[in-house]
mmCIF file of C-alpha atoms in Angstrom:
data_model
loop_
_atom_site.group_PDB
_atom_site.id
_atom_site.type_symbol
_atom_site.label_atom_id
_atom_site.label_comp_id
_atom_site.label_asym_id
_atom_site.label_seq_id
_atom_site.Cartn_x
_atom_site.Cartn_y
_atom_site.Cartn_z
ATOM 1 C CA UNK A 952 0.000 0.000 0.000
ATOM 2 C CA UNK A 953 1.225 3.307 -0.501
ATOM 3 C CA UNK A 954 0.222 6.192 1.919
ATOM 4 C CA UNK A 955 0.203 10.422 1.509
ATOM 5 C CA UNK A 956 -1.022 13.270 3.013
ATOM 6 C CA UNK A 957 -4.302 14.756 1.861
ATOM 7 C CA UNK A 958 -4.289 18.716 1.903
ATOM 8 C CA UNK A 959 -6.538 18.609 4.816
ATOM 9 C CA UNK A 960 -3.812 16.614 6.387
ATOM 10 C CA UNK A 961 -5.619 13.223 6.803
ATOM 11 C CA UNK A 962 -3.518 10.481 5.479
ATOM 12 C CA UNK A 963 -4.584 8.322 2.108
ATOM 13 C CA UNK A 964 -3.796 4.854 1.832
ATOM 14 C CA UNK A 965 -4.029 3.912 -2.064
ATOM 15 C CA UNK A 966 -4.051 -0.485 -2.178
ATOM 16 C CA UNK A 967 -2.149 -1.369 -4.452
ATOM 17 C CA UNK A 968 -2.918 -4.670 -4.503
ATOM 18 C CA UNK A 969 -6.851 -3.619 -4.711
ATOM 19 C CA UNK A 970 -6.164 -1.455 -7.642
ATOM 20 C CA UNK A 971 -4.778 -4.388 -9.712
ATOM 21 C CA UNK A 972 -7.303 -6.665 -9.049
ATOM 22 C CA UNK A 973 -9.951 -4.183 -10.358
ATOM 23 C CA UNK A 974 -7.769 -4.686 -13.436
ATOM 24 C CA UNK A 975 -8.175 -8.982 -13.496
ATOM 25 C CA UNK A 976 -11.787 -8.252 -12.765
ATOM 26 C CA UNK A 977 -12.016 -6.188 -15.954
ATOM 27 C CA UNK A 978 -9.969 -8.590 -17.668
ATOM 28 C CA UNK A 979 -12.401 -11.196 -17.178
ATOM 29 C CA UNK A 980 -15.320 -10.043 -17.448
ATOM 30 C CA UNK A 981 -14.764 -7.293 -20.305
ATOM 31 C CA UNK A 982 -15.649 -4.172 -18.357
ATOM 32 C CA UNK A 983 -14.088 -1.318 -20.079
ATOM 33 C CA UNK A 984 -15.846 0.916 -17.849
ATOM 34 C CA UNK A 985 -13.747 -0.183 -15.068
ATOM 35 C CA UNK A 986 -11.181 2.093 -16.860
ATOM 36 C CA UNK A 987 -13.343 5.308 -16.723
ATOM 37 C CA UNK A 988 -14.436 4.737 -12.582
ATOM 38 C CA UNK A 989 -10.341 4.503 -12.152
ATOM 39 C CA UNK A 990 -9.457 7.042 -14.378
ATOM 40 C CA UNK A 991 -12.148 9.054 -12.302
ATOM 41 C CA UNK A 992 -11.513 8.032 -9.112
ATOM 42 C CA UNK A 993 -7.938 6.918 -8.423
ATOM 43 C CA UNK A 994 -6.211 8.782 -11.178
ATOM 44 C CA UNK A 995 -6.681 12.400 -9.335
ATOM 45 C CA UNK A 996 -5.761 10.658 -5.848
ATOM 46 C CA UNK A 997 -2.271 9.549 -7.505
ATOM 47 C CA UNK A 998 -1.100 11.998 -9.714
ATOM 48 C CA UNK A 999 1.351 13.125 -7.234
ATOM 49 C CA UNK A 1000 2.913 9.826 -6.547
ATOM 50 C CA UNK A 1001 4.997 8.617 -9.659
ATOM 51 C CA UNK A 1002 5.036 5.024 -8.514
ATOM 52 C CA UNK A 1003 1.309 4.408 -8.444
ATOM 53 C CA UNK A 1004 0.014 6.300 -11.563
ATOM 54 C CA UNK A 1005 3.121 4.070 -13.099
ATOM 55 C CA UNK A 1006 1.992 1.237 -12.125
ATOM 56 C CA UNK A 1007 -1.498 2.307 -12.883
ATOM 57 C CA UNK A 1008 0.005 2.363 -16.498
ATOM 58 C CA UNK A 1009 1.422 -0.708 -16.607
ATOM 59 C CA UNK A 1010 -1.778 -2.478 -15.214
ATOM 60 C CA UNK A 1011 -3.641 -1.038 -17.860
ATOM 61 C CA UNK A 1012 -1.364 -1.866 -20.671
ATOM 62 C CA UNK A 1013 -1.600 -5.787 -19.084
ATOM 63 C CA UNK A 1014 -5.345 -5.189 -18.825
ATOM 64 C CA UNK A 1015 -5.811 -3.557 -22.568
ATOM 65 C CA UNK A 1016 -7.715 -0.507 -20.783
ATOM 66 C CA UNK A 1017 -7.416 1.724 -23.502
ATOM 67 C CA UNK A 1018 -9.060 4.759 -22.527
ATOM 68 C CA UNK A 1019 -7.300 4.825 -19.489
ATOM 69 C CA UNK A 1020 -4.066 3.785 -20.993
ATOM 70 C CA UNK A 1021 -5.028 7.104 -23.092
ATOM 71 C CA UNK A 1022 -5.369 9.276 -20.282
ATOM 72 C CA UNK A 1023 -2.505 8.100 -18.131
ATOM 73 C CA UNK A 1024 -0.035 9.009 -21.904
ATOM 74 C CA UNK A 1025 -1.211 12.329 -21.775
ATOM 75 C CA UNK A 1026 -0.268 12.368 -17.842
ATOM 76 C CA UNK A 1027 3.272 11.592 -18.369
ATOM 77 C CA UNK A 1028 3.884 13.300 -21.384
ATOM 78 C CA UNK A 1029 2.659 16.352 -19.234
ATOM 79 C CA UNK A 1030 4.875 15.091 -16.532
ATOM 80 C CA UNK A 1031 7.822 15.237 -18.708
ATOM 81 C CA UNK A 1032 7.372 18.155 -20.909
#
């Protein structure tokens, strides 16, 4: 799990191993709109921890989430830019 401080300084904790079995659950059963609730949800938690929205990536190119392998390009190209 990884863990950060929220503005109002209450402390997140992001499961990893949750977030990738979201990804075999959409695997299986063909739910692309699993992409859109993480791209939604978890995407805006993580973008300031490199590690997870990296691994986010990598799940999704495992996973063939498109749309969120989509959004998480335009994340890093921003990132490095």
């Amino acid at each position: 799990e990884v863990r950060r401080e929220n503005p109002d300084g209450e402390q997140d904790i992001i499961e990893i191993v949750g977030i990738e079995s979201l990804f075999r659950l959409a695997d299986r059963f063909d739910l692309k709109c699993v992409s859109d609730c993480l791209e939604q949800v978890l995407i805006p938690q993580v973008w300031e921890d490199d590690y997870c929205w990296k691994l986010l990536y990598v799940l999704s190119d495992r996973y063939q989430l498109l749309g969120l392998q989509a959004k998480l390009y335009t994340r890093i190209d921003c990132y490095f830019d």
